[in-house]
Coordinates of C-alpha atoms in Angstrom, one line a residue:
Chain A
X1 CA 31.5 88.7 3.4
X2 CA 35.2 88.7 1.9
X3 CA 35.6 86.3 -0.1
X4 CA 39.5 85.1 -0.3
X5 CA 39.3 82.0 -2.5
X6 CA 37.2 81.7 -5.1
X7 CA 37.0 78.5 -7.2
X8 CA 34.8 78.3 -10.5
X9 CA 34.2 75.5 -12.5
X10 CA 37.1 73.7 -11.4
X11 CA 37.6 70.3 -12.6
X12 CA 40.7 67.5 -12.8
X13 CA 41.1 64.6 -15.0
X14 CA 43.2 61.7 -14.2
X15 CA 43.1 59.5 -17.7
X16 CA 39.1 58.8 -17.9
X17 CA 38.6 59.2 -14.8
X18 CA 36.5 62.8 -13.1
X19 CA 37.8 63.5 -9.3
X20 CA 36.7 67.0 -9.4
X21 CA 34.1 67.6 -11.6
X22 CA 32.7 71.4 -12.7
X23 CA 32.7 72.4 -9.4
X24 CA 32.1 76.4 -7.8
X25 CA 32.8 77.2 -4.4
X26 CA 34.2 80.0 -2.4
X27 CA 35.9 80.9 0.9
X28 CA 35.5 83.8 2.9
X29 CA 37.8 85.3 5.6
X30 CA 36.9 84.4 9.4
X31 CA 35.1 81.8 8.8
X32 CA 34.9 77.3 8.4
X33 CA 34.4 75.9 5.8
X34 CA 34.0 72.1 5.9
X35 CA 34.7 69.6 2.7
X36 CA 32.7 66.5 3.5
X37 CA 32.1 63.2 1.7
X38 CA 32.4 59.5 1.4
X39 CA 36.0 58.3 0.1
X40 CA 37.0 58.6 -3.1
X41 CA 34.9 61.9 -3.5
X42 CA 37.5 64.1 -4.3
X43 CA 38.3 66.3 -1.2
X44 CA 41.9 66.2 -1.3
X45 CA 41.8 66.2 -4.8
X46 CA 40.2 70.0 -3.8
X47 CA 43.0 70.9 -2.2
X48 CA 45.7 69.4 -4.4
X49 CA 44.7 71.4 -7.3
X50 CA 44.3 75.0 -5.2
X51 CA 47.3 74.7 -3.8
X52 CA 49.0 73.5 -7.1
X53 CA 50.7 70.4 -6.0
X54 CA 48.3 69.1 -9.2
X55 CA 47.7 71.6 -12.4
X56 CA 43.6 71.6 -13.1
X57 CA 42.6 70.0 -16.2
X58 CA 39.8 73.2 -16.2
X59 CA 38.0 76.3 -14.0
X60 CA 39.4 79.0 -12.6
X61 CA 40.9 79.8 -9.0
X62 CA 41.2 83.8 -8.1
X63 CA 42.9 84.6 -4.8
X64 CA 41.8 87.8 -3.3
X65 CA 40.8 88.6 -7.1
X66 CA 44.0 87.6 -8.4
X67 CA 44.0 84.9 -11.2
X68 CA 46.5 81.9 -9.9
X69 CA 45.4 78.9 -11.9
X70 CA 48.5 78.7 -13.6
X71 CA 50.6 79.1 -11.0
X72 CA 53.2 77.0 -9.1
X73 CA 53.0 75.9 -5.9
X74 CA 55.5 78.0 -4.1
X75 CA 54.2 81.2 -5.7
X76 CA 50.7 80.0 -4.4
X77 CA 51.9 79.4 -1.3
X78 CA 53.5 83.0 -0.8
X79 CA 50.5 84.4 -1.7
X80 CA 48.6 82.9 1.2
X81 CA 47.3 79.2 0.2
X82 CA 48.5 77.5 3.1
X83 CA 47.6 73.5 3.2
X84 CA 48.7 70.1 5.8
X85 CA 48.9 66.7 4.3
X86 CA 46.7 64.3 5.0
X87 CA 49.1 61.8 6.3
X88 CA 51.8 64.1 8.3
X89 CA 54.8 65.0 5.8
X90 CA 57.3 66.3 8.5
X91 CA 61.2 67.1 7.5
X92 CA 62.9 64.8 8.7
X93 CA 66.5 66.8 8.8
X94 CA 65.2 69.1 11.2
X95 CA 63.4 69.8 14.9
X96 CA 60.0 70.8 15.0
X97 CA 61.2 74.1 15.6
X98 CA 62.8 74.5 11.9
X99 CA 60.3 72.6 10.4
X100 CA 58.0 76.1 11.6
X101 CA 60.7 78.2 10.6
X102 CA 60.6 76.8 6.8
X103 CA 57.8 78.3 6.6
X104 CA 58.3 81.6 8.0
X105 CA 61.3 81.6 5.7
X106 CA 60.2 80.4 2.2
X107 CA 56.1 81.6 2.6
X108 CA 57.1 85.3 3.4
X109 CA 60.8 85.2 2.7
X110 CA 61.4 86.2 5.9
X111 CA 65.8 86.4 7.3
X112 CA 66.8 83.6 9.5
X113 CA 66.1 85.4 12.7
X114 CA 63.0 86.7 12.4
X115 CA 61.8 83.5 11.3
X116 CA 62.9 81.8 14.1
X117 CA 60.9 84.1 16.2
X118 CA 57.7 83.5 14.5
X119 CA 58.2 79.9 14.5
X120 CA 58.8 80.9 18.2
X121 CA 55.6 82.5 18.6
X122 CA 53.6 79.7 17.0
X123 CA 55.2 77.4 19.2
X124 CA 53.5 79.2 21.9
X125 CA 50.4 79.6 20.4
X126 CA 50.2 75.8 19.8
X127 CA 51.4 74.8 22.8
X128 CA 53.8 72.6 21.6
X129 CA 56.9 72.7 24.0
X130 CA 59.3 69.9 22.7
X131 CA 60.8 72.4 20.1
X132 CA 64.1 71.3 19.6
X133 CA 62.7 67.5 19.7
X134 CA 63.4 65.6 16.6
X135 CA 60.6 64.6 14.1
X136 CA 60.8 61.1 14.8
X137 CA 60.4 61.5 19.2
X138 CA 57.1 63.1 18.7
X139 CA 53.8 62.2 19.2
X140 CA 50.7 61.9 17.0
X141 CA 49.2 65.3 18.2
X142 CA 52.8 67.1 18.4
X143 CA 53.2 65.8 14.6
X144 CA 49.7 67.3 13.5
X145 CA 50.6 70.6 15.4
X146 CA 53.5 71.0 13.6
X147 CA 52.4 70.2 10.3
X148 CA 49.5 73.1 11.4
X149 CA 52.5 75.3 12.4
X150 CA 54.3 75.2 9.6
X151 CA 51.7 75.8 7.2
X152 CA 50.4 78.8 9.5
X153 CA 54.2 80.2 9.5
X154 CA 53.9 81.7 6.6
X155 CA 50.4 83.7 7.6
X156 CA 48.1 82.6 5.0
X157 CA 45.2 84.0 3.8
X158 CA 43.9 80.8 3.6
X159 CA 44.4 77.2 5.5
X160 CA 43.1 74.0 4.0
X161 CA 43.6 71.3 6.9
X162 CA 43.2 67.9 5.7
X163 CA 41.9 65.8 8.4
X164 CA 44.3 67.1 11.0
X165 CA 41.8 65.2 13.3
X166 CA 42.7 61.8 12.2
X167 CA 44.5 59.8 14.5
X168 CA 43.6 61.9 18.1
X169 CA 41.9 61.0 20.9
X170 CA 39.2 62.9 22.3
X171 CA 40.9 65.2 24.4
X172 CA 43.2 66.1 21.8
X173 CA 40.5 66.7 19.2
X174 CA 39.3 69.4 21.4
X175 CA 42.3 70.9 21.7
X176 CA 42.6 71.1 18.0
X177 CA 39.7 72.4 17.5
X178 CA 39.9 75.1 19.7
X179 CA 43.0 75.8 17.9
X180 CA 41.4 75.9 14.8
X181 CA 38.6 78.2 15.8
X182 CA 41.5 80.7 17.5
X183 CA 43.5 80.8 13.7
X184 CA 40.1 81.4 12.7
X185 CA 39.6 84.5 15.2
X186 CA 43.4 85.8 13.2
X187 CA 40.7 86.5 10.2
X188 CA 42.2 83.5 8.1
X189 CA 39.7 81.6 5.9
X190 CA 40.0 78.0 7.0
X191 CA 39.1 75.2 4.9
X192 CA 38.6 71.4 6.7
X193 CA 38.9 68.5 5.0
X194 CA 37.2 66.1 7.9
X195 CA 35.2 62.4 8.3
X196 CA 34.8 63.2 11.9
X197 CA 31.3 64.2 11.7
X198 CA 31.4 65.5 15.6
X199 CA 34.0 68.0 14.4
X200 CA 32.3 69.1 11.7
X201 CA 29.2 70.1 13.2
X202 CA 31.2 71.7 16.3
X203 CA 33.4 73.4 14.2
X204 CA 31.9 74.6 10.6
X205 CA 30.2 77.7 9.4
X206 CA 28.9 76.0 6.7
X207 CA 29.8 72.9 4.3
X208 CA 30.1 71.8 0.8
X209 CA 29.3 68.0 0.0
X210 CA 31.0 65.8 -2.5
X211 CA 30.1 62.9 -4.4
X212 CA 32.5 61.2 -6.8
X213 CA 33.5 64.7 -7.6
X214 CA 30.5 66.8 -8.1
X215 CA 28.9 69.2 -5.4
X216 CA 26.0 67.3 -3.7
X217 CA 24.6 69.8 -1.0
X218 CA 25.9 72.7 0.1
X219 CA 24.9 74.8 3.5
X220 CA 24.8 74.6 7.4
X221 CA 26.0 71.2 8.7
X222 CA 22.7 70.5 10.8
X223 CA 20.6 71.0 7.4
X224 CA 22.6 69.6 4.8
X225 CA 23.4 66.1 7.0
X226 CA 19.2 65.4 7.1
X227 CA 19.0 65.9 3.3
X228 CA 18.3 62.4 1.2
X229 CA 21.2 62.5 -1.3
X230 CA 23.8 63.1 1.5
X231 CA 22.5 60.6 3.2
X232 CA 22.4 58.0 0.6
X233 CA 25.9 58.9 -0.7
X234 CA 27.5 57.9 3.2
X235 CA 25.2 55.1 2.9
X236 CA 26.1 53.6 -0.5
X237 CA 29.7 54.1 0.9
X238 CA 28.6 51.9 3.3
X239 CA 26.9 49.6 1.5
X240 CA 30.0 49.3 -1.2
X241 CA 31.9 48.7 2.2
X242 CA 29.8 46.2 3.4
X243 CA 30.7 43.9 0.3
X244 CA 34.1 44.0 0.6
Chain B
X1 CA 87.2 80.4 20.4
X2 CA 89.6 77.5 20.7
X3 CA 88.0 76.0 17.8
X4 CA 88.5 78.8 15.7
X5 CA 91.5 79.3 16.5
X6 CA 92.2 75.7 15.9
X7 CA 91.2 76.3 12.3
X8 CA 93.2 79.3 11.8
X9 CA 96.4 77.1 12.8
X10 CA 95.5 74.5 9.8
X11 CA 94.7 77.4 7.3
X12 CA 98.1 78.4 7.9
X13 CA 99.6 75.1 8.2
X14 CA 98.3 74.4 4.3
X15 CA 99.2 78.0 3.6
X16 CA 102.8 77.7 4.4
X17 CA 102.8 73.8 3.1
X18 CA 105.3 74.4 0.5
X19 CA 107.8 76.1 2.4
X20 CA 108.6 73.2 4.8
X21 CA 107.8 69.8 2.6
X22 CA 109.4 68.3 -0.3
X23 CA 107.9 68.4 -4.0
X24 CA 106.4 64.9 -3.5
X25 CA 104.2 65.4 -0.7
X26 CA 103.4 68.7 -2.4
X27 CA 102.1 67.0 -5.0
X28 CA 99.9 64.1 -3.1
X29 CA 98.4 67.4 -1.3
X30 CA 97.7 69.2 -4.6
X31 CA 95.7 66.2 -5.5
X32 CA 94.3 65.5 -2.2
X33 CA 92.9 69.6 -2.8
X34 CA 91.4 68.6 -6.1
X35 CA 89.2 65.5 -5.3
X36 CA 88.3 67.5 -2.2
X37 CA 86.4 69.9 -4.9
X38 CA 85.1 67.3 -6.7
X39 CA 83.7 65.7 -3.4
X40 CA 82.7 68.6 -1.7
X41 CA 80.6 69.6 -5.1
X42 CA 78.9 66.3 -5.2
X43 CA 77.7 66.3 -1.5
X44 CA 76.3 70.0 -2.8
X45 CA 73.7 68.0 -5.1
X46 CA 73.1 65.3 -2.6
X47 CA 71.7 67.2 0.5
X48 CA 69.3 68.5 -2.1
X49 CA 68.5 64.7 -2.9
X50 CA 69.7 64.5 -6.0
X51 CA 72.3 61.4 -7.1
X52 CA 74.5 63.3 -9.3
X53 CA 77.0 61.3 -11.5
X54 CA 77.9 64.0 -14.1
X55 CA 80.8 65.2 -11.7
X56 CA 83.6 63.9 -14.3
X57 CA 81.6 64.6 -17.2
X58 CA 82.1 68.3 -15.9
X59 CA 85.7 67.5 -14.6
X60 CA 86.5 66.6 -18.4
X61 CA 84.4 69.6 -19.8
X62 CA 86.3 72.1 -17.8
X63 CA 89.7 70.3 -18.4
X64 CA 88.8 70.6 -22.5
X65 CA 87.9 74.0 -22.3
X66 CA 90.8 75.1 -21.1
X67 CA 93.0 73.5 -23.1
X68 CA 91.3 74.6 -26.1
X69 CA 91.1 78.0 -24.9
X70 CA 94.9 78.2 -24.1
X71 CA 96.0 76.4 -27.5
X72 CA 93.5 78.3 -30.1
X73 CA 93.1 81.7 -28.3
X74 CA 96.2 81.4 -27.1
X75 CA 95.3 83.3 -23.7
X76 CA 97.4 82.8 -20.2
X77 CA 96.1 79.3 -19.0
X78 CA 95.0 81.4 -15.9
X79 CA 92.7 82.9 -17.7
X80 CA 91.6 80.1 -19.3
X81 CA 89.9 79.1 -16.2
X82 CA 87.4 81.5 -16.2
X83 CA 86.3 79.5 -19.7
X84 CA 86.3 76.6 -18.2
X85 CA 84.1 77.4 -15.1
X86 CA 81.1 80.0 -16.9
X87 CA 81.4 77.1 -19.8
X88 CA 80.6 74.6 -17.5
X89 CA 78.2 76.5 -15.6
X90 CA 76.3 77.4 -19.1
X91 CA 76.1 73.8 -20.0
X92 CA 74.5 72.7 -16.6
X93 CA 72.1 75.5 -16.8
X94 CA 70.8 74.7 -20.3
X95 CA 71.0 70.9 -19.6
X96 CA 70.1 71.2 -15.7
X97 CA 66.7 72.9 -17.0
X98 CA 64.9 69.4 -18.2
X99 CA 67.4 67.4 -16.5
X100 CA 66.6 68.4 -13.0
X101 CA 63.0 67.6 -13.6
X102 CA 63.9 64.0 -13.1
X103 CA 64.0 62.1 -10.0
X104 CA 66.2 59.3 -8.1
X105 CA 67.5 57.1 -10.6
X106 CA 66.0 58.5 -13.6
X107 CA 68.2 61.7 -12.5
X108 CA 71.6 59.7 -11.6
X109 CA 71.5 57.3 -15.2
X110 CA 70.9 60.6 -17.2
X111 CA 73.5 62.3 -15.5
X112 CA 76.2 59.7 -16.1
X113 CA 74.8 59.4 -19.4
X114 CA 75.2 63.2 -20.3
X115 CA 79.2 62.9 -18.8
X116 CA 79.6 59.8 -21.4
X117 CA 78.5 62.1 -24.7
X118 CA 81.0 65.3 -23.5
X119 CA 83.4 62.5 -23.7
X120 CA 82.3 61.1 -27.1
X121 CA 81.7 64.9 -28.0
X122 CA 85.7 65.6 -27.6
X123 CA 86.4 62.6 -29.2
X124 CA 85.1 63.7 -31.9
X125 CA 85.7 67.2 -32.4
X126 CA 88.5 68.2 -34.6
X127 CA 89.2 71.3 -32.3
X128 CA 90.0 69.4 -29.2
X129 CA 91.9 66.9 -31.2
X130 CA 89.7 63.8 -31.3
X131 CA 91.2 60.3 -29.9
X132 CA 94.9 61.4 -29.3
X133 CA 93.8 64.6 -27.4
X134 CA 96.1 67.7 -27.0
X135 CA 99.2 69.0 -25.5
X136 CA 100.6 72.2 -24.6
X137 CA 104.2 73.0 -24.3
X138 CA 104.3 74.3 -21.6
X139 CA 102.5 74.0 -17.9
X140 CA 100.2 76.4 -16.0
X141 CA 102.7 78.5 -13.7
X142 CA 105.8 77.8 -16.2
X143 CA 105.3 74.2 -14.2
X144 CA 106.1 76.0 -10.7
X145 CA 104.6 74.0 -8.2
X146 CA 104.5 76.2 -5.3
X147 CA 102.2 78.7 -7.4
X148 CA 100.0 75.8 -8.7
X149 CA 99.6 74.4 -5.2
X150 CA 98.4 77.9 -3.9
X151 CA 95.9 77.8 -6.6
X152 CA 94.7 74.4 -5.9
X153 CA 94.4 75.1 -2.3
X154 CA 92.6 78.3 -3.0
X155 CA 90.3 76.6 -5.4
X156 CA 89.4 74.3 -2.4
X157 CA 88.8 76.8 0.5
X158 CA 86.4 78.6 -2.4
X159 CA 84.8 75.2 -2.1
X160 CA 84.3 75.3 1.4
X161 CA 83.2 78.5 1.6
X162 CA 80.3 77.9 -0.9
X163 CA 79.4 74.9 1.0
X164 CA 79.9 76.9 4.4
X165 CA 77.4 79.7 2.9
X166 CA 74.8 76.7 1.3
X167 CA 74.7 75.4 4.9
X168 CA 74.0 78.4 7.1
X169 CA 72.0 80.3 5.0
X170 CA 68.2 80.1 3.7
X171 CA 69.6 77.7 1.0
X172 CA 70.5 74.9 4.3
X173 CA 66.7 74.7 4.6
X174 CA 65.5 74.7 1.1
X175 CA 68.1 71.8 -0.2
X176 CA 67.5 69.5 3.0
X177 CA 63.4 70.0 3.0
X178 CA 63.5 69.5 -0.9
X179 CA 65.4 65.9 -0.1
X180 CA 63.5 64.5 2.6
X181 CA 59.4 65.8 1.2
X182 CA 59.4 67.9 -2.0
X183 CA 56.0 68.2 -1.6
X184 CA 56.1 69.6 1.8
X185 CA 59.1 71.7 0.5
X186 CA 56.7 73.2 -2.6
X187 CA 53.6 73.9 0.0
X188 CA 56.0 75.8 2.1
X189 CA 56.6 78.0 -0.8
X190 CA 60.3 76.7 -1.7
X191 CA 61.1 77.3 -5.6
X192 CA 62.4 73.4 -6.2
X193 CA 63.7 73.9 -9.8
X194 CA 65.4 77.4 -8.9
X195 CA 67.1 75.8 -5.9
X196 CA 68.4 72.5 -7.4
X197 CA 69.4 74.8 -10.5
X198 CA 71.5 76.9 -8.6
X199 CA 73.2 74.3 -6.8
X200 CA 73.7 72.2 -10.0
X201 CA 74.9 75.5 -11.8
X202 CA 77.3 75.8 -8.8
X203 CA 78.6 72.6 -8.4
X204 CA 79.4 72.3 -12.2
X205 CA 81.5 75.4 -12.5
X206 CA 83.4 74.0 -9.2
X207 CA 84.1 70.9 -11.8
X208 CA 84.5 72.3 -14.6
X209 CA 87.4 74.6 -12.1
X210 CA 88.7 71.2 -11.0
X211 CA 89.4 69.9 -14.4
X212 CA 90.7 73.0 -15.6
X213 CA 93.6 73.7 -13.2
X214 CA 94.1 69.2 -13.1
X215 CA 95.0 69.4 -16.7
X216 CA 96.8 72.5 -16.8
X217 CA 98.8 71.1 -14.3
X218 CA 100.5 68.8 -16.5
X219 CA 99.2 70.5 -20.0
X220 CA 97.7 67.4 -21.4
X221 CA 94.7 66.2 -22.5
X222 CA 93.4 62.8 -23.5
X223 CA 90.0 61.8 -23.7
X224 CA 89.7 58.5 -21.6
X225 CA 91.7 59.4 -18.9
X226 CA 90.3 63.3 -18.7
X227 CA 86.9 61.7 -18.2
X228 CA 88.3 58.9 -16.2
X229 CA 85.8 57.7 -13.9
X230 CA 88.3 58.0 -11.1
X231 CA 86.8 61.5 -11.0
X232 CA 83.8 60.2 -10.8
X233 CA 84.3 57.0 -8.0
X234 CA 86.7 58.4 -6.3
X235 CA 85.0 62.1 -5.1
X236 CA 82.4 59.5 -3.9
X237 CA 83.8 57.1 -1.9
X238 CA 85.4 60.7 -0.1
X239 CA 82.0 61.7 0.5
X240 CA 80.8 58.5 2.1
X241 CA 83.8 57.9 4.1
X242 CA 83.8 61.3 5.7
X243 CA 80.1 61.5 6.0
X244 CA 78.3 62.8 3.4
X245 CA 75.4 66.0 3.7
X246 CA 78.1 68.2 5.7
X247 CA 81.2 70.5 4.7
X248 CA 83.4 68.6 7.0
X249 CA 82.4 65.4 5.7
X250 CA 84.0 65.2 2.5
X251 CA 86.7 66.9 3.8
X252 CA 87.8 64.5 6.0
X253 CA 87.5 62.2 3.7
X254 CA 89.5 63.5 1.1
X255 CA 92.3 63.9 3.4
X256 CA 91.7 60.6 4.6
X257 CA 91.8 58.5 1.4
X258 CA 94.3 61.0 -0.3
X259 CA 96.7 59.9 2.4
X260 CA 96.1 56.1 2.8
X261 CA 95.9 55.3 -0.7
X262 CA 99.7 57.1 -1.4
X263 CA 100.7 55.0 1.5
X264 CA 100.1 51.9 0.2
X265 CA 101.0 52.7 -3.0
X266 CA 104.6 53.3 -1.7
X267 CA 104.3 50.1 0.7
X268 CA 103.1 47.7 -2.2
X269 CA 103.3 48.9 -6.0
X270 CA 101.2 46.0 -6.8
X271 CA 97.4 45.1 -5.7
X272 CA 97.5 48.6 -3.3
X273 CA 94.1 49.2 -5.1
X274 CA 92.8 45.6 -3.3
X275 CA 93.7 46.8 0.2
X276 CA 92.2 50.4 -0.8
X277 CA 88.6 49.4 -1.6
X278 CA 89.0 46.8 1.5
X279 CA 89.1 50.1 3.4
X280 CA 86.7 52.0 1.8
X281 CA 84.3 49.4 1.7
X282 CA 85.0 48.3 5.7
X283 CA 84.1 52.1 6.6
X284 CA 81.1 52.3 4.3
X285 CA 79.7 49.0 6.1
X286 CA 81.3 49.8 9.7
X287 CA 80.7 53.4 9.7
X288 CA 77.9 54.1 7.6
X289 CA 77.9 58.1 8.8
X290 CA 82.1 58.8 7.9
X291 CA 84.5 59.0 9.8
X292 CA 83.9 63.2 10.4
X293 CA 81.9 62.8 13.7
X294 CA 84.4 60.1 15.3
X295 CA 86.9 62.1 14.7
X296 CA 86.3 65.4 15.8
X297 CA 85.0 64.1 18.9
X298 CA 88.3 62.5 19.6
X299 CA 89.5 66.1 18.8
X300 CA 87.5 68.0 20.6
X301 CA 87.5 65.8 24.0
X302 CA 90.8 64.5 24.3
X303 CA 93.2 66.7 22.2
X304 CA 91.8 70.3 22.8
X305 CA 89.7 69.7 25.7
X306 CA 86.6 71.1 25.1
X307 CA 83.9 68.6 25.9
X308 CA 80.5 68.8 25.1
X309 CA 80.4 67.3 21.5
X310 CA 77.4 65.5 19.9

């Protein structure tokens, strides 16, 4: 396999405290990969320092063989780290449409024109319709669709989505994830951040568990999810939930 | 078309000002062209989000430079311009490289506090002539009016067009996405520092212009009034008035309050100041997006007839 993203030894520090700790993982094009684990395990953390929005206290990250550790985010981002936010960061200022075409235009310096016509295309591809809708009219799913369309607008090698799914309804999850299967078919390495465990099995190649920052179990979904210490790291989640 | 057109007709209207009013008005248009600058230059720094309040530290900067350029190179104050703006423009790159790092109000209170220490700087300074500032003999122009007003007015239209090119060209979407998510702007692959540099870089040397061709106009320096913070306020309250984050905005509003607050000063010498911040305040709270929009709409539906205006 191709391996686009390869991350060794990362780790990040905040004060005392480990959220990523010593951890070696890679990504390959054309296929899922699925981030799993309790809260507070470090997942987004993951993504944070890949695509540079936080510098890593150690490791290394290559990109299609090329060293990026120390780079900004924007540079990262041209290169072909594409990422969504967690919780839906939209520009406000503009329609959905432009929000797709910053993308086109700043992640592969594309002119004003031809952006527009690959924010066009996306559109279509995502079905999304209301394009010159402003951020605040739309809907849960339109926001997550454009928050995927932006970061694919700038044709990355690789996508980290965290937890697009949060927030859908059934329907719509299965429209996303048919989505994310077809970006997948486009021979871009995608990398899900997801606590729907129904997602993950339908829609990973294989996953890497985390545990307060260290790589618990690492495979197929259907073999890693019977093994004991992924098991009792959702359960002492639960457990530490149960006394609140 | 119309539109255009309708343009054209007040480019040539401001053109041809000084052939058909008297030296007065002249000059309460001169000054009117001068604050539109300043205001114009500070909505620059805002659509990127950033609360700039070094406007009249730049103002003064520019102002000093020339003068001191003028009096110890002894150059054509002309010239002397061209100091003032790459001088200011050098200063906010060196200080815009950690300054811009900071956010909010941590950027706005550094700012003004940078605009106080150019004016204890010139205070100070033997060469610009410390407490009792400088003067020239003689005016920019040989004191011709008509030649300084041109100058002015081109000065402003430079302004627009700069503001005209930040808004319809990549730049529109890298200052307005770093203001409303920076983060969302940085995963997009927008270079924050290197756009909030060059806007900062830019709207300084329009300041440090501003200054320049203000205190060449009456070949006099002084440190508390060159630094006044009526070129601080005052480009503000423009902004806001005519709606801030556009071109037209700050226009308008320059106009606006440029007019009005001669107006009363001629109707009532004493307390016209009162009924001025009455106004400016009653629009801020009554009309929290300008006047512009209001306005044009009126123009556009009932004067040229063309309908259709958001």
């Amino acid at each position: 396999m191709d391996s686009v993203l390869k991350a060794e030894k990362i780790t990040k520090e905040f004060g005392g405290l480990t959220a990523v700790d010593n951890i070696t993982f890679s990504a390959d094009k054309g296929e899922i990969l699925g981030i799993i684990g309790p809260n507070g395990a470090g997942k987004t953390t993951v993504i944070n320092v890949i695509s540079g929005i936080l510098p890593l206290t150690g490791g290394n990250i290559t990109l299609k063989e090329r060293q990026i550790s120390d780079m900004p985010p924007h540079d990262r981002s041209r290169l072909g780290i594409s990422r969504t936010f967690q919780t839906v960061r939209p520009l406000e200022k503009f329609t959905a449409m432009e929000n797709i075409m910053v993308g086109a235009l700043f992640g592969r310096e594309l002119t004003k024109n031809k952006a527009r016509e690959r924010a066009e295309s996306i559109c279509d591809f995502l079905n999304l319709d209301r394009t010159d809708a402003h951020v605040d009219n739309l809907t849960v799913l339109e926001l997550k669709k454009l928050e995927l369309g932006r970061a694919m607008a700038s044709e990355p090698e690789i996508l980290f989505l965290d937890e697009v799914m949060a927030g859908l309804n059934s329907s719509e999850t299965n429209e996303m994830i048919e989505l994310i299967r077809k970006i997948k078919d486009r021979g871009v390495a995608v990398c899900v951040v997801e606590h729907v465990m129904k997602v993950v099995s339908e829609l990973t190649d294989r996953v890497i568990v985390l545990d307060r920052g260290e790589i618990i179990a690492r495979g197929r979904y259907e073999e890693v999810s019977k093994k004991e210490e992924v098991i009792a790291a959702y359960l002492g989640e639960e457990e530490e939930n149960a006394e609140d | 078309m119309k539109k255009y057109a309708f343009y054209l007709i007040l480019l040539l209207l401001a053109v041809a000002f000084p052939f058909y009013i008297d030296g007065y008005l002249l000059h309460v248009f001169l000054t009117i062209f001068i604050f539109m600058t300043m205001a114009l230059s500070w909505d620059m720094m805002l659509r990127t989000g950033q609360l700039s309040f070094a406007n009249a530290g730049f103002f003064g900067m520019g102002g000093y430079v020339s003068m001191v350029t003028v009096s110890s190179l002894e150059i054509d104050p002309l010239l002397s311009l061209i100091f003032a703006v790459v001088f200011a423009a050098a200063v906010a790159f060196i200080l815009g490289l950690p300054v811009l790092k900071l956010r909010g109000i941590y950027f706005a209170i550094v700012t003004l506090a940078l605009a106080h220490v150019f004016e204890v700087i010139a205070m100070n300074l033997e060469i610009t002539g410390g407490s009792t500032g400088m003067v020239l003999p003689e005016a920019i122009f040989g004191g011709d009016m008509q030649l300084l007003y041109w100058l002015v007015l081109g000065m402003a239209l430079l302004t627009i067009g700069i503001s005209e090119f930040f808004a319809r060209s990549r730049m529109h979407y890298a200052m307005h996405s770093i203001r409303n998510d920076e983060l969302t702007a940085q995963a997009s692959g927008i270079n924050v520092s290197r756009t909030l540099i060059i806007v900062f870089v830019t709207s300084s040397a329009l300041q440090g212009l501003a200054g320049a061709i203000y205190v060449q106009q009456y070949a006099f320096v002084l440190p508390e009034s060159t630094f006044s913070l009526d070129y601080l306020l005052l480009p503000i309250a423009m902004a806001l008035v005519g709606g801030t984050l556009s071109t037209a905005g700050p226009v308008v509003g320059a106009i606006f309050l440029g007019l009005i607050s001669e107006y009363l000063r001629l109707i009532m010498p004493y307390g016209h100041l009162l009924i001025y911040g009455l106004v400016i305040a009653v629009i801020i709270l009554f009309m929290p997006g300008g006047i512009y929009k209001p306005v044009r709409n009126i123009i556009l539906n009932r004067i040229l007839n063309l309908g259709g205006a958001s």
